[in-house]
């Protein structure tokens, strides 16, 4: 998607820019989760308890109280679908770990509902296989595509919104 600036009745195409790395992208989103994704921040780099030696980029809570995992991809990943499936299965099997983190951050009276846990992926783009596969997984998964412009604008689109 192109972004244009109009100056003196002339169209000028805005140039895109890259984040320096995935953690720069993650930090920007974590600082603005409510505005960008309508979720409340709970924790960053949340460790998976057990022997997996892995972590969840960001965990959050939507405004209905459902847990949310947010995964950022600086570039295309060949293992994205298997990775998010694993993360969601881990989450629903470790509810107490998430609930404890959410209540520490948001308060002990925070209501948490497991009716519809969500996964949000944020990446520059997705291939057709990924777009197809997420519709076949039995979890609520949102694919967000972003474009960052040198002028400081950020374009964000939910490409699989129902």
PDB file of N, CA and C in Angstrom, residues 4-100:
ATOM      1  N   UNK A   4       0.659   8.684   0.077  1.00  0.00           N
ATOM      2  CA  UNK A   4       1.036   9.848  -0.707  1.00  0.00           C
ATOM      3  C   UNK A   4       0.841  11.112   0.100  1.00  0.00           C
ATOM      4  N   UNK A   5       1.712  12.054  -0.142  1.00  0.00           N
ATOM      5  CA  UNK A   5       1.619  13.375   0.447  1.00  0.00           C
ATOM      6  C   UNK A   5       1.268  14.332  -0.685  1.00  0.00           C
ATOM      7  N   UNK A   6       0.389  15.284  -0.409  1.00  0.00           N
ATOM      8  CA  UNK A   6       0.017  16.268  -1.420  1.00  0.00           C
ATOM      9  C   UNK A   6       0.648  17.596  -1.019  1.00  0.00           C
ATOM     10  N   UNK A   7       1.458  18.142  -1.928  1.00  0.00           N
ATOM     11  CA  UNK A   7       2.110  19.423  -1.670  1.00  0.00           C
ATOM     12  C   UNK A   7       2.053  20.256  -2.938  1.00  0.00           C
ATOM     13  N   UNK A   8       1.450  21.425  -2.838  1.00  0.00           N
ATOM     14  CA  UNK A   8       1.298  22.325  -3.987  1.00  0.00           C
ATOM     15  C   UNK A   8       0.655  21.605  -5.171  1.00  0.00           C
ATOM     16  N   UNK A   9      -0.412  20.844  -4.861  1.00  0.00           N
ATOM     17  CA  UNK A   9      -1.163  20.107  -5.877  1.00  0.00           C
ATOM     18  C   UNK A   9      -0.330  19.053  -6.613  1.00  0.00           C
ATOM     19  N   UNK A  10       0.734  18.605  -5.978  1.00  0.00           N
ATOM     20  CA  UNK A  10       1.594  17.564  -6.554  1.00  0.00           C
ATOM     21  C   UNK A  10       1.613  16.373  -5.591  1.00  0.00           C
ATOM     22  N   UNK A  11       1.530  15.191  -6.130  1.00  0.00           N
ATOM     23  CA  UNK A  11       1.539  13.953  -5.347  1.00  0.00           C
ATOM     24  C   UNK A  11       2.975  13.469  -5.164  1.00  0.00           C
ATOM     25  N   UNK A  12       3.335  13.211  -3.913  1.00  0.00           N
ATOM     26  CA  UNK A  12       4.668  12.701  -3.593  1.00  0.00           C
ATOM     27  C   UNK A  12       4.487  11.405  -2.808  1.00  0.00           C
ATOM     28  N   UNK A  13       5.067  10.322  -3.304  1.00  0.00           N
ATOM     29  CA  UNK A  13       4.968   9.017  -2.631  1.00  0.00           C
ATOM     30  C   UNK A  13       5.896   9.010  -1.413  1.00  0.00           C
ATOM     31  N   UNK A  14       5.314   8.624  -0.254  1.00  0.00           N
ATOM     32  CA  UNK A  14       6.117   8.504   0.968  1.00  0.00           C
ATOM     33  C   UNK A  14       6.966   7.239   0.882  1.00  0.00           C
ATOM     34  N   UNK A  15       8.199   7.336   1.299  1.00  0.00           N
ATOM     35  CA  UNK A  15       9.107   6.188   1.283  1.00  0.00           C
ATOM     36  C   UNK A  15       8.930   5.366   2.547  1.00  0.00           C
ATOM     37  N   UNK A  16       9.085   4.069   2.413  1.00  0.00           N
ATOM     38  CA  UNK A  16       8.978   3.185   3.577  1.00  0.00           C
ATOM     39  C   UNK A  16      10.325   3.073   4.263  1.00  0.00           C
ATOM     40  N   UNK A  17      10.257   2.619   5.494  1.00  0.00           N
ATOM     41  CA  UNK A  17      11.456   2.439   6.301  1.00  0.00           C
ATOM     42  C   UNK A  17      11.321   1.123   7.046  1.00  0.00           C
ATOM     43  N   UNK A  18      12.426   0.582   7.470  1.00  0.00           N
ATOM     44  CA  UNK A  18      12.431  -0.653   8.250  1.00  0.00           C
ATOM     45  C   UNK A  18      12.750  -0.337   9.701  1.00  0.00           C
ATOM     46  N   UNK A  19      12.153  -1.087  10.601  1.00  0.00           N
ATOM     47  CA  UNK A  19      12.607  -1.038  11.981  1.00  0.00           C
ATOM     48  C   UNK A  19      13.997  -1.654  12.014  1.00  0.00           C
ATOM     49  N   UNK A  20      14.798  -1.266  12.985  1.00  0.00           N
ATOM     50  CA  UNK A  20      16.155  -1.797  13.071  1.00  0.00           C
ATOM     51  C   UNK A  20      16.169  -3.283  13.395  1.00  0.00           C
ATOM     52  N   UNK A  21      15.185  -3.720  14.176  1.00  0.00           N
ATOM     53  CA  UNK A  21      15.108  -5.130  14.567  1.00  0.00           C
ATOM     54  C   UNK A  21      13.720  -5.403  15.133  1.00  0.00           C
ATOM     55  N   UNK A  22      13.468  -6.659  15.445  1.00  0.00           N
ATOM     56  CA  UNK A  22      12.156  -7.056  15.951  1.00  0.00           C
ATOM     57  C   UNK A  22      11.850  -6.425  17.305  1.00  0.00           C
ATOM     58  N   UNK A  23      12.856  -6.257  18.148  1.00  0.00           N
ATOM     59  CA  UNK A  23      12.593  -5.695  19.472  1.00  0.00           C
ATOM     60  C   UNK A  23      12.186  -4.218  19.391  1.00  0.00           C
ATOM     61  N   UNK A  24      12.653  -3.482  18.395  1.00  0.00           N
ATOM     62  CA  UNK A  24      12.210  -2.097  18.219  1.00  0.00           C
ATOM     63  C   UNK A  24      10.716  -2.064  17.857  1.00  0.00           C
ATOM     64  N   UNK A  25      10.306  -2.942  16.971  1.00  0.00           N
ATOM     65  CA  UNK A  25       8.899  -3.084  16.612  1.00  0.00           C
ATOM     66  C   UNK A  25       8.076  -3.465  17.848  1.00  0.00           C
ATOM     67  N   UNK A  26       8.548  -4.453  18.595  1.00  0.00           N
ATOM     68  CA  UNK A  26       7.849  -4.923  19.787  1.00  0.00           C
ATOM     69  C   UNK A  26       7.704  -3.801  20.815  1.00  0.00           C
ATOM     70  N   UNK A  27       8.755  -3.051  21.070  1.00  0.00           N
ATOM     71  CA  UNK A  27       8.705  -1.979  22.063  1.00  0.00           C
ATOM     72  C   UNK A  27       7.688  -0.905  21.664  1.00  0.00           C
ATOM     73  N   UNK A  28       7.656  -0.537  20.392  1.00  0.00           N
ATOM     74  CA  UNK A  28       6.693   0.462  19.919  1.00  0.00           C
ATOM     75  C   UNK A  28       5.262  -0.016  20.179  1.00  0.00           C
ATOM     76  N   UNK A  29       4.990  -1.262  19.839  1.00  0.00           N
ATOM     77  CA  UNK A  29       3.640  -1.797  20.041  1.00  0.00           C
ATOM     78  C   UNK A  29       3.307  -1.910  21.526  1.00  0.00           C
ATOM     79  N   UNK A  30       4.226  -2.438  22.323  1.00  0.00           N
ATOM     80  CA  UNK A  30       3.941  -2.594  23.750  1.00  0.00           C
ATOM     81  C   UNK A  30       3.657  -1.259  24.427  1.00  0.00           C
ATOM     82  N   UNK A  31       4.281  -0.197  23.955  1.00  0.00           N
ATOM     83  CA  UNK A  31       4.052   1.135  24.521  1.00  0.00           C
ATOM     84  C   UNK A  31       2.714   1.723  24.097  1.00  0.00           C
ATOM     85  N   UNK A  32       2.064   1.103  23.099  1.00  0.00           N
ATOM     86  CA  UNK A  32       0.833   1.655  22.530  1.00  0.00           C
ATOM     87  C   UNK A  32      -0.226   0.589  22.259  1.00  0.00           C
ATOM     88  N   UNK A  33      -0.259  -0.469  23.047  1.00  0.00           N
ATOM     89  CA  UNK A  33      -1.156  -1.594  22.775  1.00  0.00           C
ATOM     90  C   UNK A  33      -2.635  -1.223  22.769  1.00  0.00           C
ATOM     91  N   UNK A  34      -3.047  -0.386  23.695  1.00  0.00           N
ATOM     92  CA  UNK A  34      -4.480  -0.054  23.749  1.00  0.00           C
ATOM     93  C   UNK A  34      -4.904   0.702  22.497  1.00  0.00           C
ATOM     94  N   UNK A  35      -4.083   1.603  22.034  1.00  0.00           N
ATOM     95  CA  UNK A  35      -4.412   2.377  20.837  1.00  0.00           C
ATOM     96  C   UNK A  35      -4.329   1.524  19.570  1.00  0.00           C
ATOM     97  N   UNK A  36      -3.287   0.710  19.453  1.00  0.00           N
ATOM     98  CA  UNK A  36      -3.061  -0.059  18.226  1.00  0.00           C
ATOM     99  C   UNK A  36      -3.922  -1.317  18.126  1.00  0.00           C
ATOM    100  N   UNK A  37      -4.035  -2.070  19.216  1.00  0.00           N
ATOM    101  CA  UNK A  37      -4.672  -3.387  19.146  1.00  0.00           C
ATOM    102  C   UNK A  37      -5.849  -3.556  20.113  1.00  0.00           C
ATOM    103  N   UNK A  38      -6.182  -2.524  20.851  1.00  0.00           N
ATOM    104  CA  UNK A  38      -7.295  -2.541  21.793  1.00  0.00           C
ATOM    105  C   UNK A  38      -7.159  -3.658  22.833  1.00  0.00           C
ATOM    106  N   UNK A  39      -5.965  -3.797  23.391  1.00  0.00           N
ATOM    107  CA  UNK A  39      -5.703  -4.748  24.471  1.00  0.00           C
ATOM    108  C   UNK A  39      -4.870  -4.063  25.550  1.00  0.00           C
ATOM    109  N   UNK A  40      -4.914  -4.627  26.763  1.00  0.00           N
ATOM    110  CA  UNK A  40      -4.145  -4.087  27.890  1.00  0.00           C
ATOM    111  C   UNK A  40      -2.866  -4.911  28.066  1.00  0.00           C
ATOM    112  N   UNK A  41      -1.752  -4.219  28.161  1.00  0.00           N
ATOM    113  CA  UNK A  41      -0.451  -4.852  28.341  1.00  0.00           C
ATOM    114  C   UNK A  41      -0.388  -5.581  29.679  1.00  0.00           C
ATOM    115  N   UNK A  42       0.150  -6.818  29.651  1.00  0.00           N
ATOM    116  CA  UNK A  42       0.373  -7.578  30.877  1.00  0.00           C
ATOM    117  C   UNK A  42       1.863  -7.793  31.104  1.00  0.00           C
ATOM    118  N   UNK A  43       2.576  -8.349  30.120  1.00  0.00           N
ATOM    119  CA  UNK A  43       3.998  -8.647  30.321  1.00  0.00           C
ATOM    120  C   UNK A  43       4.707  -8.806  28.981  1.00  0.00           C
ATOM    121  N   UNK A  44       6.015  -8.668  29.026  1.00  0.00           N
ATOM    122  CA  UNK A  44       6.851  -8.833  27.845  1.00  0.00           C
ATOM    123  C   UNK A  44       7.835  -9.976  28.070  1.00  0.00           C
ATOM    124  N   UNK A  45       8.180 -10.668  27.005  1.00  0.00           N
ATOM    125  CA  UNK A  45       9.134 -11.777  27.067  1.00  0.00           C
ATOM    126  C   UNK A  45       8.737 -12.770  28.165  1.00  0.00           C
ATOM    127  N   UNK A  46       7.472 -13.142  28.159  1.00  0.00           N
ATOM    128  CA  UNK A  46       6.910 -14.012  29.194  1.00  0.00           C
ATOM    129  C   UNK A  46       7.464 -15.428  29.031  1.00  0.00           C
ATOM    130  N   UNK A  47       8.180 -15.927  30.035  1.00  0.00           N
ATOM    131  CA  UNK A  47       8.822 -17.244  29.885  1.00  0.00           C
ATOM    132  C   UNK A  47       7.820 -18.393  29.937  1.00  0.00           C
ATOM    133  N   UNK A  48       8.041 -19.381  29.100  1.00  0.00           N
ATOM    134  CA  UNK A  48       7.242 -20.600  29.138  1.00  0.00           C
ATOM    135  C   UNK A  48       7.814 -21.484  30.230  1.00  0.00           C
ATOM    136  N   UNK A  49       7.001 -21.762  31.218  1.00  0.00           N
ATOM    137  CA  UNK A  49       7.436 -22.626  32.306  1.00  0.00           C
ATOM    138  C   UNK A  49       7.465 -24.056  31.746  1.00  0.00           C
ATOM    139  N   UNK A  50       8.380 -24.829  32.094  1.00  0.00           N
ATOM    140  CA  UNK A  50       8.604 -26.213  31.667  1.00  0.00           C
ATOM    141  C   UNK A  50       9.991 -26.290  31.053  1.00  0.00           C
ATOM    142  N   UNK A  51      10.162 -27.212  30.150  1.00  0.00           N
ATOM    143  CA  UNK A  51      11.479 -27.432  29.553  1.00  0.00           C
ATOM    144  C   UNK A  51      11.625 -26.829  28.170  1.00  0.00           C
ATOM    145  N   UNK A  52      10.771 -25.896  27.798  1.00  0.00           N
ATOM    146  CA  UNK A  52      10.757 -25.421  26.424  1.00  0.00           C
ATOM    147  C   UNK A  52      11.803 -24.360  26.139  1.00  0.00           C
ATOM    148  N   UNK A  53      12.288 -23.660  27.153  1.00  0.00           N
ATOM    149  CA  UNK A  53      13.299 -22.625  26.973  1.00  0.00           C
ATOM    150  C   UNK A  53      12.871 -21.633  25.890  1.00  0.00           C
ATOM    151  N   UNK A  54      11.657 -21.149  25.998  1.00  0.00           N
ATOM    152  CA  UNK A  54      11.100 -20.218  25.014  1.00  0.00           C
ATOM    153  C   UNK A  54      10.347 -19.147  25.770  1.00  0.00           C
ATOM    154  N   UNK A  55       9.849 -18.156  25.060  1.00  0.00           N
ATOM    155  CA  UNK A  55       9.098 -17.087  25.691  1.00  0.00           C
ATOM    156  C   UNK A  55       8.085 -16.533  24.713  1.00  0.00           C
ATOM    157  N   UNK A  56       7.035 -15.906  25.267  1.00  0.00           N
ATOM    158  CA  UNK A  56       6.013 -15.244  24.475  1.00  0.00           C
ATOM    159  C   UNK A  56       6.400 -13.774  24.365  1.00  0.00           C
ATOM    160  N   UNK A  57       6.374 -13.209  23.154  1.00  0.00           N
ATOM    161  CA  UNK A  57       6.804 -11.822  22.978  1.00  0.00           C
ATOM    162  C   UNK A  57       6.041 -10.893  23.913  1.00  0.00           C
ATOM    163  N   UNK A  58       4.716 -10.895  23.813  1.00  0.00           N
ATOM    164  CA  UNK A  58       3.881 -10.023  24.653  1.00  0.00           C
ATOM    165  C   UNK A  58       2.631 -10.790  25.054  1.00  0.00           C
ATOM    166  N   UNK A  59       2.244 -10.647  26.316  1.00  0.00           N
ATOM    167  CA  UNK A  59       0.941 -11.149  26.727  1.00  0.00           C
ATOM    168  C   UNK A  59       0.101  -9.952  27.147  1.00  0.00           C
ATOM    169  N   UNK A  60      -1.198 -10.048  26.874  1.00  0.00           N
ATOM    170  CA  UNK A  60      -2.114  -8.940  27.129  1.00  0.00           C
ATOM    171  C   UNK A  60      -3.482  -9.500  27.464  1.00  0.00           C
ATOM    172  N   UNK A  61      -4.395  -8.582  27.752  1.00  0.00           N
ATOM    173  CA  UNK A  61      -5.769  -8.940  28.061  1.00  0.00           C
ATOM    174  C   UNK A  61      -6.671  -8.040  27.231  1.00  0.00           C
ATOM    175  N   UNK A  62      -7.645  -8.648  26.522  1.00  0.00           N
ATOM    176  CA  UNK A  62      -8.565  -7.794  25.763  1.00  0.00           C
ATOM    177  C   UNK A  62      -9.599  -7.216  26.724  1.00  0.00           C
ATOM    178  N   UNK A  63     -10.453  -6.351  26.220  1.00  0.00           N
ATOM    179  CA  UNK A  63     -11.374  -5.646  27.101  1.00  0.00           C
ATOM    180  C   UNK A  63     -12.564  -6.498  27.538  1.00  0.00           C
ATOM    181  N   UNK A  64     -12.654  -7.724  27.028  1.00  0.00           N
ATOM    182  CA  UNK A  64     -13.640  -8.680  27.524  1.00  0.00           C
ATOM    183  C   UNK A  64     -13.013  -9.619  28.543  1.00  0.00           C
ATOM    184  N   UNK A  65     -11.722  -9.437  28.823  1.00  0.00           N
ATOM    185  CA  UNK A  65     -11.027 -10.259  29.808  1.00  0.00           C
ATOM    186  C   UNK A  65     -10.365 -11.498  29.246  1.00  0.00           C
ATOM    187  N   UNK A  66     -10.297 -11.629  27.919  1.00  0.00           N
ATOM    188  CA  UNK A  66      -9.674 -12.807  27.304  1.00  0.00           C
ATOM    189  C   UNK A  66      -8.162 -12.632  27.177  1.00  0.00           C
ATOM    190  N   UNK A  67      -7.398 -13.692  27.468  1.00  0.00           N
ATOM    191  CA  UNK A  67      -5.954 -13.636  27.287  1.00  0.00           C
ATOM    192  C   UNK A  67      -5.585 -13.440  25.815  1.00  0.00           C
ATOM    193  N   UNK A  68      -4.497 -12.714  25.591  1.00  0.00           N
ATOM    194  CA  UNK A  68      -4.006 -12.441  24.243  1.00  0.00           C
ATOM    195  C   UNK A  68      -2.500 -12.656  24.225  1.00  0.00           C
ATOM    196  N   UNK A  69      -2.037 -13.396  23.227  1.00  0.00           N
ATOM    197  CA  UNK A  69      -0.607 -13.520  22.955  1.00  0.00           C
ATOM    198  C   UNK A  69      -0.331 -12.702  21.706  1.00  0.00           C
ATOM    199  N   UNK A  70       0.711 -11.880  21.745  1.00  0.00           N
ATOM    200  CA  UNK A  70       1.095 -11.100  20.573  1.00  0.00           C
ATOM    201  C   UNK A  70       2.496 -11.525  20.159  1.00  0.00           C
ATOM    202  N   UNK A  71       2.626 -11.886  18.903  1.00  0.00           N
ATOM    203  CA  UNK A  71       3.906 -12.323  18.343  1.00  0.00           C
ATOM    204  C   UNK A  71       4.272 -11.359  17.218  1.00  0.00           C
ATOM    205  N   UNK A  72       5.506 -10.884  17.237  1.00  0.00           N
ATOM    206  CA  UNK A  72       5.986  -9.940  16.229  1.00  0.00           C
ATOM    207  C   UNK A  72       6.968 -10.657  15.313  1.00  0.00           C
ATOM    208  N   UNK A  73       6.877 -10.345  14.027  1.00  0.00           N
ATOM    209  CA  UNK A  73       7.808 -10.908  13.047  1.00  0.00           C
ATOM    210  C   UNK A  73       8.399  -9.766  12.239  1.00  0.00           C
ATOM    211  N   UNK A  74       9.693  -9.646  12.343  1.00  0.00           N
ATOM    212  CA  UNK A  74      10.432  -8.616  11.614  1.00  0.00           C
ATOM    213  C   UNK A  74      10.448  -8.933  10.124  1.00  0.00           C
ATOM    214  N   UNK A  75      10.487 -10.219   9.822  1.00  0.00           N
ATOM    215  CA  UNK A  75      10.425 -10.675   8.427  1.00  0.00           C
ATOM    216  C   UNK A  75       9.568 -11.931   8.376  1.00  0.00           C
ATOM    217  N   UNK A  76       9.412 -12.480   7.208  1.00  0.00           N
ATOM    218  CA  UNK A  76       8.582 -13.686   7.088  1.00  0.00           C
ATOM    219  C   UNK A  76       9.247 -14.858   7.789  1.00  0.00           C
ATOM    220  N   UNK A  77       8.434 -15.665   8.429  1.00  0.00           N
ATOM    221  CA  UNK A  77       8.919 -16.821   9.166  1.00  0.00           C
ATOM    222  C   UNK A  77       8.280 -18.072   8.603  1.00  0.00           C
ATOM    223  N   UNK A  78       9.080 -19.077   8.377  1.00  0.00           N
ATOM    224  CA  UNK A  78       8.564 -20.326   7.832  1.00  0.00           C
ATOM    225  C   UNK A  78       7.876 -21.172   8.902  1.00  0.00           C
ATOM    226  N   UNK A  79       8.103 -20.863  10.167  1.00  0.00           N
ATOM    227  CA  UNK A  79       7.541 -21.681  11.244  1.00  0.00           C
ATOM    228  C   UNK A  79       6.429 -20.959  11.989  1.00  0.00           C
ATOM    229  N   UNK A  80       5.910 -19.899  11.452  1.00  0.00           N
ATOM    230  CA  UNK A  80       4.959 -19.057  12.165  1.00  0.00           C
ATOM    231  C   UNK A  80       3.718 -19.829  12.615  1.00  0.00           C
ATOM    232  N   UNK A  81       3.103 -20.594  11.749  1.00  0.00           N
ATOM    233  CA  UNK A  81       1.849 -21.268  12.091  1.00  0.00           C
ATOM    234  C   UNK A  81       2.073 -22.335  13.158  1.00  0.00           C
ATOM    235  N   UNK A  82       3.109 -23.133  13.032  1.00  0.00           N
ATOM    236  CA  UNK A  82       3.376 -24.137  14.066  1.00  0.00           C
ATOM    237  C   UNK A  82       3.758 -23.469  15.381  1.00  0.00           C
ATOM    238  N   UNK A  83       4.468 -22.356  15.318  1.00  0.00           N
ATOM    239  CA  UNK A  83       4.859 -21.636  16.521  1.00  0.00           C
ATOM    240  C   UNK A  83       3.632 -21.103  17.268  1.00  0.00           C
ATOM    241  N   UNK A  84       2.715 -20.454  16.568  1.00  0.00           N
ATOM    242  CA  UNK A  84       1.556 -19.891  17.263  1.00  0.00           C
ATOM    243  C   UNK A  84       0.612 -20.980  17.765  1.00  0.00           C
ATOM    244  N   UNK A  85       0.525 -22.078  17.048  1.00  0.00           N
ATOM    245  CA  UNK A  85      -0.293 -23.196  17.530  1.00  0.00           C
ATOM    246  C   UNK A  85       0.274 -23.733  18.836  1.00  0.00           C
ATOM    247  N   UNK A  86       1.585 -23.891  18.877  1.00  0.00           N
ATOM    248  CA  UNK A  86       2.241 -24.354  20.099  1.00  0.00           C
ATOM    249  C   UNK A  86       2.000 -23.370  21.243  1.00  0.00           C
ATOM    250  N   UNK A  87       2.174 -22.077  20.990  1.00  0.00           N
ATOM    251  CA  UNK A  87       1.995 -21.064  22.029  1.00  0.00           C
ATOM    252  C   UNK A  87       0.571 -21.079  22.595  1.00  0.00           C
ATOM    253  N   UNK A  88      -0.413 -21.170  21.720  1.00  0.00           N
ATOM    254  CA  UNK A  88      -1.798 -21.177  22.200  1.00  0.00           C
ATOM    255  C   UNK A  88      -2.095 -22.428  23.019  1.00  0.00           C
ATOM    256  N   UNK A  89      -1.611 -23.566  22.572  1.00  0.00           N
ATOM    257  CA  UNK A  89      -1.808 -24.790  23.350  1.00  0.00           C
ATOM    258  C   UNK A  89      -1.118 -24.689  24.707  1.00  0.00           C
ATOM    259  N   UNK A  90       0.085 -24.132  24.727  1.00  0.00           N
ATOM    260  CA  UNK A  90       0.788 -23.955  25.989  1.00  0.00           C
ATOM    261  C   UNK A  90      -0.027 -23.053  26.917  1.00  0.00           C
ATOM    262  N   UNK A  91      -0.529 -21.947  26.379  1.00  0.00           N
ATOM    263  CA  UNK A  91      -1.270 -20.990  27.190  1.00  0.00           C
ATOM    264  C   UNK A  91      -2.503 -21.622  27.843  1.00  0.00           C
ATOM    265  N   UNK A  92      -3.318 -22.328  27.076  1.00  0.00           N
ATOM    266  CA  UNK A  92      -4.539 -22.891  27.654  1.00  0.00           C
ATOM    267  C   UNK A  92      -4.243 -24.035  28.635  1.00  0.00           C
ATOM    268  N   UNK A  93      -3.037 -24.583  28.564  1.00  0.00           N
ATOM    269  CA  UNK A  93      -2.640 -25.607  29.523  1.00  0.00           C
ATOM    270  C   UNK A  93      -1.898 -25.032  30.733  1.00  0.00           C
ATOM    271  N   UNK A  94      -1.661 -23.731  30.733  1.00  0.00           N
ATOM    272  CA  UNK A  94      -0.963 -23.049  31.836  1.00  0.00           C
ATOM    273  C   UNK A  94      -1.722 -21.775  32.215  1.00  0.00           C
ATOM    274  N   UNK A  95      -3.010 -21.913  32.418  1.00  0.00           N
ATOM    275  CA  UNK A  95      -3.870 -20.758  32.703  1.00  0.00           C
ATOM    276  C   UNK A  95      -3.427 -20.010  33.954  1.00  0.00           C
ATOM    277  N   UNK A  96      -3.030 -20.729  34.979  1.00  0.00           N
ATOM    278  CA  UNK A  96      -2.654 -20.078  36.239  1.00  0.00           C
ATOM    279  C   UNK A  96      -1.441 -19.169  36.059  1.00  0.00           C
ATOM    280  N   UNK A  97      -0.496 -19.553  35.212  1.00  0.00           N
ATOM    281  CA  UNK A  97       0.685 -18.713  34.976  1.00  0.00           C
ATOM    282  C   UNK A  97       0.269 -17.375  34.373  1.00  0.00           C
ATOM    283  N   UNK A  98      -0.634 -17.430  33.394  1.00  0.00           N
ATOM    284  CA  UNK A  98      -1.122 -16.196  32.784  1.00  0.00           C
ATOM    285  C   UNK A  98      -1.926 -15.373  33.796  1.00  0.00           C
ATOM    286  N   UNK A  99      -2.829 -16.015  34.493  1.00  0.00           N
ATOM    287  CA  UNK A  99      -3.684 -15.305  35.442  1.00  0.00           C
ATOM    288  C   UNK A  99      -2.870 -14.608  36.527  1.00  0.00           C
ATOM    289  N   UNK A 100      -1.837 -15.269  37.034  1.00  0.00           N
ATOM    290  CA  UNK A 100      -0.985 -14.661  38.062  1.00  0.00           C
ATOM    291  C   UNK A 100      -0.287 -13.412  37.509  1.00  0.00           C
TER     292      UNK A 100
END
